[in-house]
Amino acid sequence: MKKITIIIPAYNEEESLPHLYERLEKLISSMKHYEFEILFVNDGSKDNTINLIKEYREKDNRISYVDFSRNFGKEIAMIAGLDYATGDCVIFMDADLQDPPELIPELVKYWEEGYDDVYAKRNSRKGETWLKKFTSKMYYRVLQHLTNIPIQEDTGDFRLLDKRCVNALKKMRESQRQSKSMFSWIGYKKKEVLYDRDPRIAGKTKWNYKKLVDLAIDGITSFTTSPLRISTYISIPTFILLFVYFIYVIAKCIVTNTVVQAYQAIILLILFFSGVQILLFGIIGEYLGRIFNESKNRPLYLVNEYNGKKEMND
Ligand code: UDP
Ligand code: MG
């Protein structure tokens, strides 16, 4: 029997957990051909979350949990889930039932058809403000523009990953993680499933705008070094300006038969030295970018099949 691990990061979710457990339990009992593991990652909750999880585990041996020493954030909770999962595939789910468990059979169906990464794309975003929708849309656009890897829009972390995707992700040990772009980076056979994202069942969102902006910056900077190029790009118009002004000053001197004025010389010097400085920053940025990419220590490539056998990345 194949085993499916459902990974649920939970941070202060005492209000949602009972609903979640009830709905998951119902669903799991209906999928008799699979063995299940429900893996909670308690991300340093300050409420009763961990005790609830322990209670569930006592009466239900399909439940296991990883308990963090403090709050590390959802991204780290997710990689811990991957490290501890024992299933043949994993499914990431939020604790607040925004990801309907009823979609799981469909995800599993595509997995059985041979897809490695079945991700749920939201049709609608009930219960989210227009500002959050708008910022998220703009963010995807910028990210897509800066990176060469196709990023799936309107997809959260709700997805099923085959064991070999799990193994691949486990090799990416960088500390400032942004799973969404990592899912894209690993590649493999992907399948999209549409669903309606429900509003949070209970409790409050654990996100605030600072966390979101941090995540957005991590997403861009962990994936591309293009912000480092800004400097190089700025130096180009500076040099063009220098060149144009230089021609203008010389031409004016020749035409009017005068010497170069002091202020003109100062402008030329300022343009020249700031251009040089910005360019040097850009060069340093280029090297920094390379060091940055190397220091991530990612595998250089991931193999899909070797001699007809699926590569498991372990
Ligand atoms: N979460 C976590 N650590 C955190 C913040 C959130 O493990 O520091 C979990 C949270 O318990 C939930 C999931 O990540 O299961 C998504 O969080 P939330 O619903 O608050 O985010 P939103 O859906 O509003 O983006
Ligand atoms: Mg939520």
mmCIF file of C-alpha atoms and ligand atoms in Angstrom:
data_model
loop_
_atom_site.group_PDB
_atom_site.id
_atom_site.type_symbol
_atom_site.label_atom_id
_atom_site.label_comp_id
_atom_site.label_asym_id
_atom_site.label_seq_id
_atom_site.Cartn_x
_atom_site.Cartn_y
_atom_site.Cartn_z
ATOM 1 C CA MET A 1 0.000 0.000 0.000
ATOM 2 C CA LYS A 2 1.320 3.436 -0.901
ATOM 3 C CA LYS A 3 1.756 5.898 1.885
ATOM 4 C CA ILE A 4 0.761 9.558 1.711
ATOM 5 C CA THR A 5 2.148 12.061 4.173
ATOM 6 C CA ILE A 6 0.108 15.182 4.786
ATOM 7 C CA ILE A 7 2.353 17.929 6.124
ATOM 8 C CA ILE A 8 0.625 20.634 8.149
ATOM 9 C CA PRO A 9 2.612 23.575 9.521
ATOM 10 C CA ALA A 10 0.756 24.997 12.484
ATOM 11 C CA TYR A 11 1.337 28.174 14.410
ATOM 12 C CA ASN A 12 -1.253 29.121 17.030
ATOM 13 C CA GLU A 13 -3.969 27.061 15.385
ATOM 14 C CA GLU A 14 -5.881 25.747 18.423
ATOM 15 C CA GLU A 15 -9.135 27.078 16.984
ATOM 16 C CA SER A 16 -8.729 25.512 13.558
ATOM 17 C CA LEU A 17 -7.291 22.136 14.524
ATOM 18 C CA PRO A 18 -10.501 20.442 15.685
ATOM 19 C CA HIS A 19 -12.235 21.360 12.407
ATOM 20 C CA LEU A 20 -9.196 20.282 10.429
ATOM 21 C CA TYR A 21 -8.869 16.949 12.181
ATOM 22 C CA GLU A 22 -12.530 16.174 11.717
ATOM 23 C CA ARG A 23 -12.490 16.890 7.986
ATOM 24 C CA LEU A 24 -9.206 15.144 7.353
ATOM 25 C CA GLU A 25 -10.281 12.092 9.301
ATOM 26 C CA LYS A 26 -13.470 11.819 7.241
ATOM 27 C CA LEU A 27 -11.543 12.094 4.013
ATOM 28 C CA ILE A 28 -8.821 9.673 4.973
ATOM 29 C CA SER A 29 -11.297 6.984 5.978
ATOM 30 C CA SER A 30 -12.841 7.283 2.544
ATOM 31 C CA MET A 31 -9.506 6.612 0.809
ATOM 32 C CA LYS A 32 -9.064 2.994 1.821
ATOM 33 C CA HIS A 33 -6.352 2.105 -0.680
ATOM 34 C CA TYR A 34 -3.753 4.314 0.884
ATOM 35 C CA GLU A 35 -1.944 4.479 4.132
ATOM 36 C CA PHE A 36 -1.795 7.963 5.642
ATOM 37 C CA GLU A 37 0.546 9.878 7.853
ATOM 38 C CA ILE A 38 -0.552 13.261 9.139
ATOM 39 C CA LEU A 39 2.583 15.141 10.060
ATOM 40 C CA PHE A 40 2.083 18.307 12.058
ATOM 41 C CA VAL A 41 4.928 20.743 12.397
ATOM 42 C CA ASN A 42 4.258 22.845 15.440
ATOM 43 C CA ASP A 43 6.066 26.053 14.701
ATOM 44 C CA GLY A 44 6.541 27.303 18.244
ATOM 45 C CA SER A 45 2.864 27.961 18.929
ATOM 46 C CA LYS A 46 2.131 29.943 22.040
ATOM 47 C CA ASP A 47 -1.342 28.502 22.526
ATOM 48 C CA ASN A 48 -2.679 25.006 23.092
ATOM 49 C CA THR A 49 -1.809 23.696 19.618
ATOM 50 C CA ILE A 50 0.855 21.205 20.688
ATOM 51 C CA ASN A 51 -1.322 19.651 23.390
ATOM 52 C CA LEU A 52 -4.140 19.193 20.912
ATOM 53 C CA ILE A 53 -1.777 17.463 18.503
ATOM 54 C CA LYS A 54 -0.490 15.180 21.252
ATOM 55 C CA GLU A 55 -4.073 14.336 22.179
ATOM 56 C CA TYR A 56 -4.848 13.385 18.581
ATOM 57 C CA ARG A 57 -1.730 11.263 18.384
ATOM 58 C CA GLU A 58 -2.726 9.311 21.450
ATOM 59 C CA LYS A 59 -5.952 8.108 19.880
ATOM 60 C CA ASP A 60 -4.779 8.007 16.259
ATOM 61 C CA ASN A 61 -1.422 6.456 15.344
ATOM 62 C CA ARG A 62 -1.472 7.944 11.851
ATOM 63 C CA ILE A 63 -0.636 11.253 13.450
ATOM 64 C CA SER A 64 2.925 12.289 14.039
ATOM 65 C CA TYR A 65 4.459 15.629 14.754
ATOM 66 C CA VAL A 66 7.630 17.663 14.807
ATOM 67 C CA ASP A 67 7.729 20.244 17.511
ATOM 68 C CA PHE A 68 9.976 23.247 16.963
ATOM 69 C CA SER A 69 11.931 24.876 19.730
ATOM 70 C CA ARG A 70 10.530 28.259 18.729
ATOM 71 C CA ASN A 71 8.746 29.950 15.862
ATOM 72 C CA PHE A 72 10.871 29.555 12.751
ATOM 73 C CA GLY A 73 8.308 30.553 10.161
ATOM 74 C CA LYS A 74 6.243 28.524 7.731
ATOM 75 C CA GLU A 75 9.012 28.023 5.176
ATOM 76 C CA ILE A 76 11.265 26.298 7.691
ATOM 77 C CA ALA A 77 8.307 24.310 9.038
ATOM 78 C CA MET A 78 7.762 23.038 5.504
ATOM 79 C CA ILE A 79 11.327 21.803 5.012
ATOM 80 C CA ALA A 80 11.215 20.115 8.429
ATOM 81 C CA GLY A 81 8.030 18.394 7.257
ATOM 82 C CA LEU A 82 9.867 17.123 4.190
ATOM 83 C CA ASP A 83 12.753 15.889 6.340
ATOM 84 C CA TYR A 84 10.476 13.876 8.605
ATOM 85 C CA ALA A 85 7.908 12.638 6.103
ATOM 86 C CA THR A 86 7.940 8.896 5.516
ATOM 87 C CA GLY A 87 5.371 8.679 2.727
ATOM 88 C CA ASP A 88 5.780 7.891 -0.978
ATOM 89 C CA CYS A 89 4.448 11.352 -1.615
ATOM 90 C CA VAL A 90 3.664 14.374 0.519
ATOM 91 C CA ILE A 91 0.838 16.887 0.478
ATOM 92 C CA PHE A 92 1.305 20.329 1.993
ATOM 93 C CA MET A 93 -1.755 21.794 3.646
ATOM 94 C CA ASP A 94 -2.478 24.824 5.794
ATOM 95 C CA ALA A 95 -4.006 24.203 9.194
ATOM 96 C CA ASP A 96 -6.800 26.719 8.677
ATOM 97 C CA LEU A 97 -8.735 24.687 6.083
ATOM 98 C CA GLN A 98 -8.166 27.265 3.378
ATOM 99 C CA ASP A 99 -6.965 24.295 1.377
ATOM 100 C CA PRO A 100 -9.972 21.948 1.177
ATOM 101 C CA PRO A 101 -8.966 18.353 2.044
ATOM 102 C CA GLU A 102 -11.648 17.168 -0.366
ATOM 103 C CA LEU A 103 -9.276 18.014 -3.202
ATOM 104 C CA ILE A 104 -6.776 15.399 -2.069
ATOM 105 C CA PRO A 105 -8.280 12.469 -4.035
ATOM 106 C CA GLU A 106 -7.893 14.488 -7.222
ATOM 107 C CA LEU A 107 -4.276 15.348 -6.436
ATOM 108 C CA VAL A 108 -3.580 11.682 -5.732
ATOM 109 C CA LYS A 109 -5.308 10.637 -8.939
ATOM 110 C CA TYR A 110 -2.887 12.691 -11.032
ATOM 111 C CA TRP A 111 0.040 11.427 -9.000
ATOM 112 C CA GLU A 112 -1.033 7.881 -9.883
ATOM 113 C CA GLU A 113 -1.104 8.946 -13.516
ATOM 114 C CA GLY A 114 2.579 9.751 -13.253
ATOM 115 C CA TYR A 115 2.735 13.436 -12.349
ATOM 116 C CA ASP A 116 5.384 14.376 -9.810
ATOM 117 C CA ASP A 117 4.133 17.750 -8.684
ATOM 118 C CA VAL A 118 0.377 18.264 -8.617
ATOM 119 C CA TYR A 119 -0.367 21.773 -7.459
ATOM 120 C CA ALA A 120 -3.650 23.410 -6.647
ATOM 121 C CA LYS A 121 -4.288 26.739 -8.291
ATOM 122 C CA ARG A 122 -6.929 28.958 -6.745
ATOM 123 C CA ASN A 123 -9.905 30.081 -8.708
ATOM 124 C CA SER A 124 -10.946 32.696 -6.249
ATOM 125 C CA ARG A 125 -9.633 34.175 -3.059
ATOM 126 C CA LYS A 126 -12.601 34.440 -0.762
ATOM 127 C CA GLY A 127 -12.079 36.459 2.389
ATOM 128 C CA GLU A 128 -8.930 38.217 1.248
ATOM 129 C CA THR A 129 -8.705 41.957 0.838
ATOM 130 C CA TRP A 130 -8.322 43.506 -2.601
ATOM 131 C CA LEU A 131 -5.005 44.944 -1.450
ATOM 132 C CA LYS A 132 -3.614 41.469 -0.745
ATOM 133 C CA LYS A 133 -4.902 40.202 -4.095
ATOM 134 C CA PHE A 134 -3.431 43.159 -5.913
ATOM 135 C CA THR A 135 -0.022 43.024 -4.231
ATOM 136 C CA SER A 136 0.206 39.310 -4.838
ATOM 137 C CA LYS A 137 -0.560 39.793 -8.509
ATOM 138 C CA MET A 138 2.048 42.511 -8.927
ATOM 139 C CA TYR A 139 4.572 40.426 -7.039
ATOM 140 C CA TYR A 140 4.196 37.457 -9.349
ATOM 141 C CA ARG A 141 4.617 39.723 -12.312
ATOM 142 C CA VAL A 142 7.876 41.206 -11.002
ATOM 143 C CA LEU A 143 9.233 37.820 -9.919
ATOM 144 C CA GLN A 144 8.438 36.334 -13.281
ATOM 145 C CA HIS A 145 10.142 39.203 -14.984
ATOM 146 C CA LEU A 146 13.327 38.891 -12.946
ATOM 147 C CA THR A 147 13.759 35.119 -13.073
ATOM 148 C CA ASN A 148 13.888 32.832 -16.057
ATOM 149 C CA ILE A 149 12.012 30.056 -14.322
ATOM 150 C CA PRO A 150 8.257 29.932 -14.898
ATOM 151 C CA ILE A 151 6.506 30.736 -11.619
ATOM 152 C CA GLN A 152 2.966 29.471 -11.151
ATOM 153 C CA GLU A 153 0.622 32.293 -10.381
ATOM 154 C CA ASP A 154 -2.164 32.004 -7.816
ATOM 155 C CA THR A 155 -0.730 28.856 -6.324
ATOM 156 C CA GLY A 156 -0.073 28.602 -2.649
ATOM 157 C CA ASP A 157 1.767 25.777 -1.018
ATOM 158 C CA PHE A 158 -1.150 23.355 -1.346
ATOM 159 C CA ARG A 159 0.324 20.613 -3.515
ATOM 160 C CA LEU A 160 1.291 16.987 -3.793
ATOM 161 C CA LEU A 161 4.928 16.129 -4.334
ATOM 162 C CA ASP A 162 6.347 12.778 -5.315
ATOM 163 C CA LYS A 163 9.096 11.289 -3.164
ATOM 164 C CA ARG A 164 11.775 12.310 -5.599
ATOM 165 C CA CYS A 165 10.668 15.948 -5.545
ATOM 166 C CA VAL A 166 10.832 15.700 -1.766
ATOM 167 C CA ASN A 167 14.380 14.348 -1.951
ATOM 168 C CA ALA A 168 15.345 17.088 -4.365
ATOM 169 C CA LEU A 169 13.924 19.835 -2.141
ATOM 170 C CA LYS A 170 15.730 18.330 0.849
ATOM 171 C CA LYS A 171 18.995 18.997 -0.946
ATOM 172 C CA MET A 172 18.278 22.704 -1.091
ATOM 173 C CA ARG A 173 19.357 23.722 2.371
ATOM 174 C CA GLU A 174 19.423 27.482 2.036
ATOM 175 C CA SER A 175 18.158 29.288 5.074
ATOM 176 C CA GLN A 176 16.172 32.075 3.441
ATOM 177 C CA ARG A 177 13.699 29.871 1.718
ATOM 178 C CA GLN A 178 10.896 30.615 -0.615
ATOM 179 C CA SER A 179 9.285 27.308 -1.453
ATOM 180 C CA LYS A 180 7.191 28.587 -4.301
ATOM 181 C CA SER A 181 10.158 29.382 -6.486
ATOM 182 C CA MET A 182 11.892 26.181 -5.396
ATOM 183 C CA PHE A 183 8.944 24.109 -6.593
ATOM 184 C CA SER A 184 9.419 25.754 -9.960
ATOM 185 C CA TRP A 185 13.180 25.319 -9.900
ATOM 186 C CA ILE A 186 13.143 21.537 -9.406
ATOM 187 C CA GLY A 187 11.051 21.054 -12.525
ATOM 188 C CA TYR A 188 9.605 17.522 -13.119
ATOM 189 C CA LYS A 189 6.214 16.715 -14.466
ATOM 190 C CA LYS A 190 3.732 19.240 -13.154
ATOM 191 C CA LYS A 191 -0.051 19.234 -13.167
ATOM 192 C CA GLU A 192 -2.388 22.032 -12.260
ATOM 193 C CA VAL A 193 -5.680 21.480 -10.451
ATOM 194 C CA LEU A 194 -8.152 24.318 -9.964
ATOM 195 C CA TYR A 195 -9.939 24.915 -6.685
ATOM 196 C CA ASP A 196 -11.778 27.563 -4.722
ATOM 197 C CA ARG A 197 -9.799 28.849 -1.801
ATOM 198 C CA ASP A 198 -12.004 29.072 1.258
ATOM 199 C CA PRO A 199 -11.741 31.719 3.930
ATOM 200 C CA ARG A 200 -9.855 30.743 7.085
ATOM 201 C CA ILE A 201 -12.100 28.586 9.298
ATOM 202 C CA ALA A 202 -11.106 30.110 12.650
ATOM 203 C CA GLY A 203 -8.431 32.203 14.229
ATOM 204 C CA LYS A 204 -6.520 34.983 12.555
ATOM 205 C CA THR A 205 -4.045 35.031 9.713
ATOM 206 C CA LYS A 206 -0.464 34.678 10.912
ATOM 207 C CA TRP A 207 0.773 36.982 8.220
ATOM 208 C CA ASN A 208 1.256 40.669 8.374
ATOM 209 C CA TYR A 209 2.588 42.971 5.739
ATOM 210 C CA LYS A 210 6.103 42.958 7.135
ATOM 211 C CA LYS A 211 6.267 39.153 6.904
ATOM 212 C CA LEU A 212 4.863 39.260 3.383
ATOM 213 C CA VAL A 213 7.347 41.894 2.230
ATOM 214 C CA ASP A 214 10.199 39.887 3.782
ATOM 215 C CA LEU A 215 9.007 36.788 1.968
ATOM 216 C CA ALA A 216 8.716 38.722 -1.261
ATOM 217 C CA ILE A 217 12.256 40.064 -0.955
ATOM 218 C CA ASP A 218 13.593 36.605 -0.100
ATOM 219 C CA GLY A 219 11.791 35.277 -3.131
ATOM 220 C CA ILE A 220 13.492 37.710 -5.443
ATOM 221 C CA THR A 221 16.935 37.795 -3.864
ATOM 222 C CA SER A 222 17.192 34.058 -3.296
ATOM 223 C CA PHE A 223 16.367 33.417 -6.877
ATOM 224 C CA THR A 224 18.165 35.939 -8.892
ATOM 225 C CA THR A 225 21.042 38.302 -8.502
ATOM 226 C CA SER A 226 19.497 40.805 -10.894
ATOM 227 C CA PRO A 227 18.998 43.494 -8.222
ATOM 228 C CA LEU A 228 22.805 43.547 -7.987
ATOM 229 C CA ARG A 229 22.902 44.572 -11.635
ATOM 230 C CA ILE A 230 21.020 47.808 -10.939
ATOM 231 C CA SER A 231 24.356 49.468 -10.316
ATOM 232 C CA THR A 232 25.814 48.416 -13.651
ATOM 233 C CA TYR A 233 22.687 49.603 -15.388
ATOM 234 C CA ILE A 234 22.748 53.014 -13.705
ATOM 235 C CA SER A 235 26.368 53.591 -14.683
ATOM 236 C CA ILE A 236 25.521 53.349 -18.386
ATOM 237 C CA PRO A 237 23.262 56.462 -18.592
ATOM 238 C CA THR A 238 25.785 58.317 -16.414
ATOM 239 C CA PHE A 239 28.518 57.645 -18.933
ATOM 240 C CA ILE A 240 26.241 58.559 -21.823
ATOM 241 C CA LEU A 241 25.427 61.838 -20.082
ATOM 242 C CA LEU A 242 29.128 62.442 -19.506
ATOM 243 C CA PHE A 243 29.890 61.807 -23.146
ATOM 244 C CA VAL A 244 27.101 64.055 -24.443
ATOM 245 C CA TYR A 245 28.009 66.894 -22.090
ATOM 246 C CA PHE A 246 31.697 66.516 -22.953
ATOM 247 C CA ILE A 247 30.973 66.884 -26.674
ATOM 248 C CA TYR A 248 28.694 69.846 -25.955
ATOM 249 C CA VAL A 249 31.336 71.683 -23.856
ATOM 250 C CA ILE A 250 34.130 71.090 -26.371
ATOM 251 C CA ALA A 251 31.936 72.109 -29.305
ATOM 252 C CA LYS A 252 30.834 75.264 -27.499
ATOM 253 C CA CYS A 253 34.445 76.179 -26.708
ATOM 254 C CA ILE A 254 35.465 75.757 -30.316
ATOM 255 C CA VAL A 255 32.485 77.666 -31.711
ATOM 256 C CA THR A 256 32.694 80.584 -29.259
ATOM 257 C CA ASN A 257 36.482 80.402 -29.140
ATOM 258 C CA THR A 258 36.689 80.322 -25.300
ATOM 259 C CA VAL A 259 38.336 78.032 -22.740
ATOM 260 C CA VAL A 260 36.421 75.469 -20.671
ATOM 261 C CA GLN A 261 34.608 77.158 -17.774
ATOM 262 C CA ALA A 262 35.270 76.010 -14.201
ATOM 263 C CA TYR A 263 31.674 74.912 -13.571
ATOM 264 C CA GLN A 264 31.687 72.899 -16.783
ATOM 265 C CA ALA A 265 34.874 71.149 -15.707
ATOM 266 C CA ILE A 266 33.310 70.377 -12.327
ATOM 267 C CA ILE A 267 30.200 68.903 -13.914
ATOM 268 C CA LEU A 268 32.370 66.782 -16.189
ATOM 269 C CA LEU A 269 34.479 65.565 -13.266
ATOM 270 C CA ILE A 270 31.419 64.729 -11.157
ATOM 271 C CA LEU A 271 29.846 62.788 -14.003
ATOM 272 C CA PHE A 272 33.101 60.964 -14.675
ATOM 273 C CA PHE A 273 33.829 59.919 -11.121
ATOM 274 C CA SER A 274 30.296 58.997 -10.173
ATOM 275 C CA GLY A 275 30.094 56.948 -13.371
ATOM 276 C CA VAL A 276 33.301 55.140 -12.476
ATOM 277 C CA GLN A 277 32.145 54.533 -8.926
ATOM 278 C CA ILE A 278 28.775 53.175 -9.889
ATOM 279 C CA LEU A 279 30.386 50.926 -12.458
ATOM 280 C CA LEU A 280 32.830 49.573 -9.873
ATOM 281 C CA PHE A 281 29.914 48.849 -7.547
ATOM 282 C CA GLY A 282 28.332 46.959 -10.384
ATOM 283 C CA ILE A 283 31.461 44.892 -10.905
ATOM 284 C CA ILE A 284 31.644 44.078 -7.205
ATOM 285 C CA GLY A 285 27.956 43.198 -7.399
ATOM 286 C CA GLU A 286 28.624 40.742 -10.212
ATOM 287 C CA TYR A 287 31.262 38.923 -8.157
ATOM 288 C CA LEU A 288 29.102 39.042 -5.063
ATOM 289 C CA GLY A 289 26.293 37.496 -7.078
ATOM 290 C CA ARG A 290 28.506 34.626 -8.123
ATOM 291 C CA ILE A 291 29.684 34.002 -4.576
ATOM 292 C CA PHE A 292 26.077 34.114 -3.465
ATOM 293 C CA ASN A 293 25.005 31.537 -6.002
ATOM 294 C CA GLU A 294 27.882 29.219 -5.143
ATOM 295 C CA SER A 295 27.376 29.537 -1.422
ATOM 296 C CA LYS A 296 23.850 28.191 -1.758
ATOM 297 C CA ASN A 297 25.381 24.834 -2.552
ATOM 298 C CA ARG A 298 22.454 23.638 -4.548
ATOM 299 C CA PRO A 299 22.712 20.534 -6.659
ATOM 300 C CA LEU A 300 23.610 21.661 -10.157
ATOM 301 C CA TYR A 301 20.961 19.573 -11.853
ATOM 302 C CA LEU A 302 18.354 16.980 -11.078
ATOM 303 C CA VAL A 303 17.890 13.865 -13.159
ATOM 304 C CA ASN A 304 14.445 12.686 -14.148
ATOM 305 C CA GLU A 305 15.274 9.182 -15.391
ATOM 306 C CA TYR A 306 18.380 7.062 -15.713
ATOM 307 C CA ASN A 307 18.232 4.088 -18.077
ATOM 308 C CA GLY A 308 14.467 4.140 -17.868
ATOM 309 C CA LYS A 309 14.427 4.149 -14.057
ATOM 310 C CA LYS A 310 13.081 7.137 -12.160
ATOM 311 C CA GLU A 311 15.850 8.979 -10.333
ATOM 312 C CA MET A 312 14.945 9.249 -6.663
ATOM 313 C CA ASN A 313 17.523 11.876 -5.638
ATOM 314 C CA ASP A 314 18.389 10.143 -2.371
HETATM 315 N N1 UDP B 1 2.288 29.223 9.872
HETATM 316 C C1 UDP B 1 3.438 28.695 10.480
HETATM 317 N N2 UDP B 1 4.376 29.554 10.996
HETATM 318 C C2 UDP B 1 4.240 30.916 10.931
HETATM 319 C C3 UDP B 1 3.085 31.443 10.282
HETATM 320 C C4 UDP B 1 2.145 30.572 9.758
HETATM 321 O O1 UDP B 1 3.598 27.481 10.546
HETATM 322 O O2 UDP B 1 5.112 31.630 11.408
HETATM 323 C C5 UDP B 1 1.266 28.299 9.314
HETATM 324 C C6 UDP B 1 -0.140 28.538 9.812
HETATM 325 O O3 UDP B 1 -0.383 27.860 11.024
HETATM 326 C C7 UDP B 1 -0.992 27.997 8.686
HETATM 327 C C8 UDP B 1 -0.142 28.295 7.449
HETATM 328 O O4 UDP B 1 1.193 28.507 7.925
HETATM 329 O O5 UDP B 1 -1.164 26.597 8.771
HETATM 330 C C9 UDP B 1 -0.653 29.499 6.688
HETATM 331 O O6 UDP B 1 -0.749 30.597 7.557
HETATM 332 P P1 UDP B 1 -1.947 31.648 7.448
HETATM 333 O O7 UDP B 1 -3.233 30.938 7.215
HETATM 334 O O8 UDP B 1 -1.888 32.502 8.662
HETATM 335 O O9 UDP B 1 -1.519 32.466 6.164
HETATM 336 P P2 UDP B 1 -2.494 33.014 4.981
HETATM 337 O O10 UDP B 1 -3.376 31.866 4.575
HETATM 338 O O11 UDP B 1 -3.244 34.138 5.560
HETATM 339 O O12 UDP B 1 -1.563 33.425 3.877
HETATM 340 MG MG MG B 2 -4.538 30.850 5.794
#
